[in-house]
XYZ file of N, CA and C in Angstrom:
420
model
N 15.252 -50.677 -37.159
C 14.498 -50.098 -36.079
C 13.292 -49.365 -36.655
N 12.170 -49.624 -36.090
C 10.936 -49.008 -36.571
C 10.372 -48.097 -35.485
N 10.017 -46.921 -35.890
C 9.364 -46.004 -34.949
C 7.997 -45.668 -35.503
N 7.062 -45.614 -34.623
C 5.726 -45.223 -35.074
C 5.335 -43.945 -34.371
N 4.692 -43.108 -35.123
C 4.221 -41.843 -34.595
C 2.714 -41.956 -34.446
N 2.248 -41.686 -33.257
C 0.811 -41.713 -33.027
C 0.296 -40.293 -33.132
N -0.501 -40.062 -34.138
C -1.069 -38.729 -34.326
C -2.172 -38.504 -33.307
N -2.286 -37.278 -32.811
C -3.351 -37.007 -31.864
C -4.708 -37.250 -32.516
N -5.607 -37.829 -31.768
C -6.946 -38.084 -32.283
C -7.677 -36.756 -32.401
N -8.319 -36.543 -33.517
C -9.018 -35.284 -33.700
C -10.466 -35.409 -33.245
N -11.037 -34.270 -32.981
C -12.438 -34.220 -32.585
C -13.307 -34.549 -33.792
N -14.488 -35.069 -33.527
C -15.416 -35.403 -34.597
C -16.693 -34.598 -34.432
N -17.335 -34.333 -35.547
C -18.599 -33.589 -35.516
C -19.690 -34.496 -34.968
N -20.456 -33.934 -34.056
C -21.559 -34.663 -33.435
C -22.634 -34.917 -34.487
N -23.129 -36.135 -34.590
C -24.197 -36.415 -35.558
C -25.472 -35.648 -35.221
N -26.246 -35.364 -36.236
C -27.486 -34.583 -36.084
C -28.376 -35.130 -34.973
N -28.513 -36.433 -34.874
C -29.388 -37.041 -33.870
C -28.918 -36.787 -32.443
N -27.627 -36.516 -32.256
C -27.071 -36.292 -30.913
C -26.960 -34.816 -30.536
N -27.252 -33.912 -31.473
C -27.120 -32.475 -31.205
C -27.980 -31.989 -30.038
N -29.225 -32.479 -29.869
C -30.048 -31.944 -28.767
C -29.443 -32.127 -27.371
N -28.635 -33.142 -27.182
C -28.037 -33.373 -25.862
C -26.639 -32.789 -25.704
N -26.080 -32.253 -26.786
C -24.710 -31.751 -26.739
C -24.540 -30.584 -25.761
N -25.310 -29.521 -25.936
C -25.153 -28.339 -25.083
C -25.479 -28.610 -23.618
N -26.572 -29.330 -23.309
C -26.807 -29.633 -21.887
C -25.690 -30.456 -21.258
N -25.082 -31.350 -22.039
C -24.002 -32.168 -21.511
C -22.725 -31.343 -21.352
N -22.466 -30.446 -22.291
C -21.256 -29.622 -22.239
C -21.318 -28.572 -21.132
N -22.434 -27.856 -21.049
C -22.533 -26.724 -20.131
C -23.430 -26.971 -18.921
N -24.187 -28.048 -18.935
C -25.171 -28.278 -17.884
C -26.508 -27.683 -18.307
N -27.577 -28.335 -17.927
C -28.914 -27.873 -18.331
C -29.214 -26.460 -17.863
N -28.765 -26.114 -16.664
C -29.104 -24.797 -16.117
C -28.380 -23.655 -16.835
N -27.282 -23.957 -17.526
C -26.505 -22.904 -18.190
C -26.519 -22.989 -19.704
N -27.234 -23.937 -20.278
C -27.087 -24.151 -21.716
C -27.464 -22.944 -22.556
N -28.520 -22.218 -22.226
C -28.922 -21.044 -23.016
C -27.902 -19.920 -22.838
N -27.526 -19.660 -21.600
C -26.554 -18.607 -21.299
C -25.213 -18.919 -21.961
N -24.777 -20.151 -21.871
C -23.475 -20.534 -22.410
C -23.467 -20.496 -23.939
N -24.513 -20.999 -24.550
C -24.571 -20.970 -26.013
C -24.526 -19.525 -26.507
N -25.301 -18.665 -25.892
C -25.298 -17.251 -26.261
C -23.920 -16.630 -26.028
N -23.257 -17.017 -24.937
C -21.919 -16.491 -24.651
C -20.935 -16.857 -25.754
N -20.976 -18.096 -26.226
C -20.057 -18.515 -27.287
C -20.289 -17.676 -28.542
N -21.546 -17.520 -28.952
C -21.846 -16.756 -30.169
C -21.470 -15.282 -30.009
N -21.767 -14.700 -28.851
C -21.437 -13.293 -28.597
C -19.932 -13.079 -28.558
N -19.224 -13.998 -27.939
C -17.769 -13.886 -27.899
C -17.171 -13.997 -29.299
N -17.731 -14.853 -30.129
C -17.226 -14.974 -31.494
C -17.428 -13.667 -32.258
N -18.548 -12.998 -32.038
C -18.778 -11.701 -32.682
C -17.715 -10.692 -32.273
N -17.316 -10.733 -31.006
C -16.304 -9.808 -30.506
C -14.894 -10.223 -30.927
N -14.634 -11.516 -31.027
C -13.317 -12.005 -31.421
C -13.035 -11.782 -32.903
N -14.070 -11.912 -33.729
C -13.880 -11.816 -35.176
C -14.946 -10.917 -35.803
N -14.939 -9.637 -35.456
C -15.982 -8.750 -35.972
C -15.921 -8.551 -37.486
N -14.776 -8.784 -38.089
C -14.645 -8.605 -39.534
C -15.176 -9.783 -40.333
N -15.204 -10.969 -39.722
C -15.560 -12.169 -40.478
C -16.800 -12.895 -39.988
N -17.119 -12.780 -38.711
C -18.238 -13.564 -38.186
C -19.522 -12.748 -38.209
N -20.553 -13.339 -38.773
C -21.860 -12.681 -38.827
C -22.998 -13.644 -38.570
N -22.745 -14.647 -37.765
C -23.781 -15.641 -37.470
C -23.668 -16.837 -38.391
N -24.636 -17.722 -38.260
C -24.656 -18.905 -39.102
C -24.686 -20.189 -38.302
N -24.638 -21.285 -39.015
C -24.707 -22.618 -38.416
C -23.382 -22.951 -37.734
N -23.482 -23.619 -36.590
C -22.300 -24.066 -35.861
C -22.298 -25.583 -35.770
N -21.128 -26.168 -35.950
C -20.968 -27.610 -35.749
C -20.598 -27.834 -34.290
N -21.016 -28.970 -33.755
C -20.676 -29.366 -32.394
C -19.654 -30.497 -32.494
N -18.587 -30.398 -31.707
C -17.511 -31.379 -31.759
C -17.386 -32.130 -30.435
N -17.053 -33.412 -30.565
C -16.800 -34.232 -29.386
C -15.471 -34.951 -29.577
N -14.950 -35.428 -28.461
C -13.699 -36.178 -28.499
C -13.811 -37.285 -27.461
N -13.545 -38.496 -27.890
C -13.646 -39.672 -27.020
C -15.019 -39.755 -26.346
N -16.046 -39.420 -27.112
C -17.427 -39.535 -26.639
C -17.896 -38.426 -25.710
N -17.058 -37.410 -25.479
C -17.435 -36.313 -24.591
C -17.525 -35.021 -25.390
N -18.504 -34.164 -25.072
C -18.627 -32.892 -25.796
C -17.400 -32.026 -25.560
N -17.003 -31.296 -26.594
C -15.753 -30.547 -26.504
C -15.900 -29.061 -26.822
N -16.422 -28.729 -28.015
C -16.527 -27.318 -28.398
C -17.505 -27.145 -29.550
N -17.818 -25.887 -29.819
C -18.660 -25.498 -30.946
C -17.767 -24.758 -31.932
N -18.067 -24.828 -33.223
C -17.283 -24.089 -34.220
C -18.195 -23.592 -35.334
N -18.003 -22.331 -35.732
C -18.829 -21.766 -36.803
C -18.533 -22.443 -38.136
N -19.546 -22.535 -38.976
C -19.379 -23.175 -40.281
C -19.572 -22.202 -41.441
N -19.766 -20.923 -41.133
C -20.052 -19.945 -42.177
C -18.849 -19.627 -43.061
N -17.648 -19.827 -42.560
C -16.419 -19.595 -43.318
C -15.409 -20.657 -42.904
N -14.367 -20.832 -43.706
C -13.334 -21.804 -43.339
C -12.251 -21.187 -42.459
N -12.094 -19.849 -42.533
C -11.070 -19.160 -41.740
C -11.653 -17.869 -41.186
N -11.125 -17.474 -40.016
C -11.599 -16.265 -39.350
C -10.405 -15.447 -38.873
N -10.498 -14.133 -39.087
C -9.505 -13.221 -38.537
C -9.926 -12.887 -37.108
N -9.018 -13.136 -36.172
C -9.264 -12.806 -34.775
C -8.619 -11.442 -34.540
N -9.453 -10.439 -34.329
C -8.957 -9.069 -34.202
C -9.712 -8.289 -33.134
N -10.590 -8.950 -32.440
C -11.469 -8.251 -31.512
C -10.776 -7.688 -30.295
N -11.567 -6.981 -29.485
C -11.026 -6.277 -28.324
C -10.714 -7.194 -27.147
N -11.159 -8.432 -27.179
C -10.986 -9.329 -26.037
C -9.531 -9.710 -25.831
N -8.835 -9.926 -26.908
C -7.465 -10.432 -26.835
C -6.542 -9.542 -27.653
N -5.293 -9.536 -27.302
C -4.314 -8.790 -28.080
C -3.846 -9.552 -29.307
N -4.292 -10.799 -29.436
C -3.886 -11.629 -30.571
C -4.502 -11.093 -31.860
N -3.688 -11.008 -32.881
C -4.141 -10.620 -34.215
C -3.685 -11.720 -35.171
N -4.622 -12.428 -35.752
C -4.226 -13.474 -36.677
C -5.423 -14.158 -37.285
N -5.133 -15.062 -38.202
C -6.180 -15.801 -38.889
C -6.073 -17.267 -38.500
N -7.216 -17.863 -38.190
C -7.244 -19.264 -37.777
C -8.372 -19.979 -38.507
N -8.323 -21.300 -38.477
C -9.390 -22.099 -39.064
C -10.679 -21.905 -38.270
N -11.792 -22.294 -38.865
C -13.077 -22.222 -38.167
C -13.038 -23.068 -36.902
N -12.388 -24.220 -36.976
C -12.297 -25.087 -35.799
C -11.540 -24.394 -34.675
N -10.384 -23.802 -34.994
C -9.605 -23.105 -33.971
C -10.372 -21.899 -33.429
N -11.076 -21.184 -34.290
C -11.880 -20.044 -33.836
C -12.950 -20.506 -32.855
N -13.575 -21.642 -33.155
C -14.573 -22.188 -32.249
C -13.976 -22.611 -30.918
N -12.805 -23.200 -30.963
C -12.112 -23.582 -29.726
C -11.836 -22.337 -28.886
N -11.337 -21.291 -29.514
C -11.035 -20.041 -28.811
C -12.300 -19.464 -28.183
N -13.374 -19.369 -28.963
C -14.633 -18.808 -28.445
C -15.194 -19.661 -27.314
N -15.110 -20.972 -27.438
C -15.637 -21.860 -26.398
C -14.793 -21.769 -25.133
N -13.465 -21.706 -25.263
C -12.607 -21.536 -24.087
C -12.910 -20.222 -23.373
N -13.077 -19.147 -24.139
C -13.434 -17.864 -23.537
C -14.783 -17.947 -22.820
N -15.742 -18.626 -23.419
C -17.062 -18.749 -22.789
C -16.957 -19.500 -21.463
N -16.247 -20.621 -21.460
C -16.037 -21.359 -20.206
C -15.419 -20.447 -19.144
N -14.377 -19.731 -19.528
C -13.664 -18.876 -18.588
C -14.548 -17.753 -18.064
N -15.173 -17.013 -18.966
C -16.016 -15.881 -18.561
C -17.179 -16.325 -17.679
N -17.818 -17.415 -18.035
C -18.953 -17.899 -17.248
C -18.540 -18.407 -15.877
N -17.312 -18.914 -15.775
C -16.858 -19.447 -14.484
C -16.733 -18.354 -13.417
N -16.637 -17.092 -13.835
C -16.592 -16.000 -12.865
C -17.984 -15.669 -12.330
N -19.016 -16.073 -13.056
C -20.396 -15.778 -12.651
C -21.106 -16.974 -12.037
N -20.721 -18.175 -12.447
C -21.430 -19.389 -12.030
C -20.435 -20.433 -11.531
N -20.795 -21.091 -10.456
C -19.997 -22.225 -10.004
C -20.621 -23.476 -10.616
N -19.853 -24.148 -11.446
C -20.370 -25.301 -12.161
C -19.235 -26.255 -12.513
N -19.429 -27.508 -12.163
C -18.441 -28.516 -12.563
C -18.392 -28.653 -14.076
N -19.519 -28.439 -14.737
C -19.543 -28.519 -16.200
C -18.563 -27.511 -16.800
N -18.524 -26.298 -16.254
C -17.634 -25.269 -16.786
C -16.166 -25.615 -16.548
N -15.833 -26.011 -15.329
C -14.430 -26.311 -15.036
C -13.961 -27.574 -15.751
N -14.788 -28.601 -15.778
C -14.412 -29.837 -16.474
C -14.332 -29.612 -17.980
N -15.291 -28.880 -18.529
C -15.285 -28.597 -19.965
C -14.068 -27.792 -20.373
N -13.730 -26.778 -19.567
C -12.548 -25.969 -19.859
C -11.290 -26.834 -19.818
N -11.147 -27.627 -18.781
C -9.962 -28.478 -18.650
C -9.823 -29.464 -19.792
N -10.929 -30.079 -20.175
C -10.917 -31.056 -21.277
C -10.539 -30.370 -22.588
N -11.122 -29.190 -22.859
C -10.848 -28.481 -24.110
C -9.432 -27.909 -24.122
N -8.969 -27.410 -22.997
C -7.601 -26.883 -22.903
C -6.593 -27.995 -23.203
N -6.798 -29.165 -22.598
C -5.905 -30.303 -22.826
C -5.945 -30.741 -24.288
N -7.131 -30.789 -24.875
C -7.268 -31.157 -26.282
C -6.530 -30.149 -27.166
N -6.626 -28.877 -26.828
C -6.022 -27.809 -27.631
C -4.512 -27.916 -27.707
N -3.899 -28.489 -26.694
C -2.436 -28.609 -26.672
C -1.908 -29.445 -27.829
N -2.701 -30.384 -28.323
C -2.288 -31.229 -29.445
C -2.889 -30.789 -30.774
N -3.609 -29.685 -30.775
C -4.251 -29.203 -32.001
C -3.187 -28.615 -32.936
N -3.340 -28.786 -34.252
C -2.359 -28.221 -35.192
C -2.179 -26.699 -35.050
N -3.192 -26.010 -34.534
C -3.097 -24.561 -34.343
C -2.970 -24.198 -32.858
N -2.334 -25.075 -32.097
C -2.192 -24.861 -30.652
C -1.526 -23.524 -30.340
N -0.500 -23.160 -31.086
C 0.213 -21.904 -30.821
C -0.750 -20.725 -30.935
N -1.517 -20.692 -32.000
C -2.453 -19.588 -32.209
C -3.558 -19.586 -31.149
N -4.065 -20.769 -30.821
C -5.126 -20.875 -29.807
C -4.631 -20.332 -28.480
N -3.452 -20.756 -28.050
C -2.936 -20.312 -26.750
C -2.541 -18.855 -26.756
N -2.064 -18.340 -27.886
C -1.783 -16.904 -27.973
C -3.075 -16.107 -27.871
N -4.126 -16.603 -28.473
C -5.402 -15.890 -28.471
C -6.058 -15.865 -27.100
N -5.894 -16.933 -26.324
C -6.552 -16.963 -25.018
C -5.666 -16.427 -23.907
N -4.410 -16.128 -24.200
C -3.484 -15.650 -23.176
C -3.829 -14.239 -22.732
């Protein structure tokens, strides 16, 4: 008897040529500046000990934009005032957390299908992420 395990497909970094359309597609053109700033500001609050700006990678999954993740370090301590979670996560997981928070926070100010669809897509993707436990503890 043979059993095969299908590993969850991981997100891929958006190629440089596709970066200009990533944020408008993820957040909508009308919210792209506000949303991008929200992600970076939330990361500063989530990881004040480790995050100090820098380049961010953009990730997609199955051809759809998914999240942003900082590239300045490989791991980040999440200790900020936003969540009661205290722990260390990969840069990818930190980006997922910051992007989920941005979707959530912005949805209270703006009605946008981009925000609700983006949150739902990223939340579903996070369930199969290797750091799903930490991600869900951080956003709870």
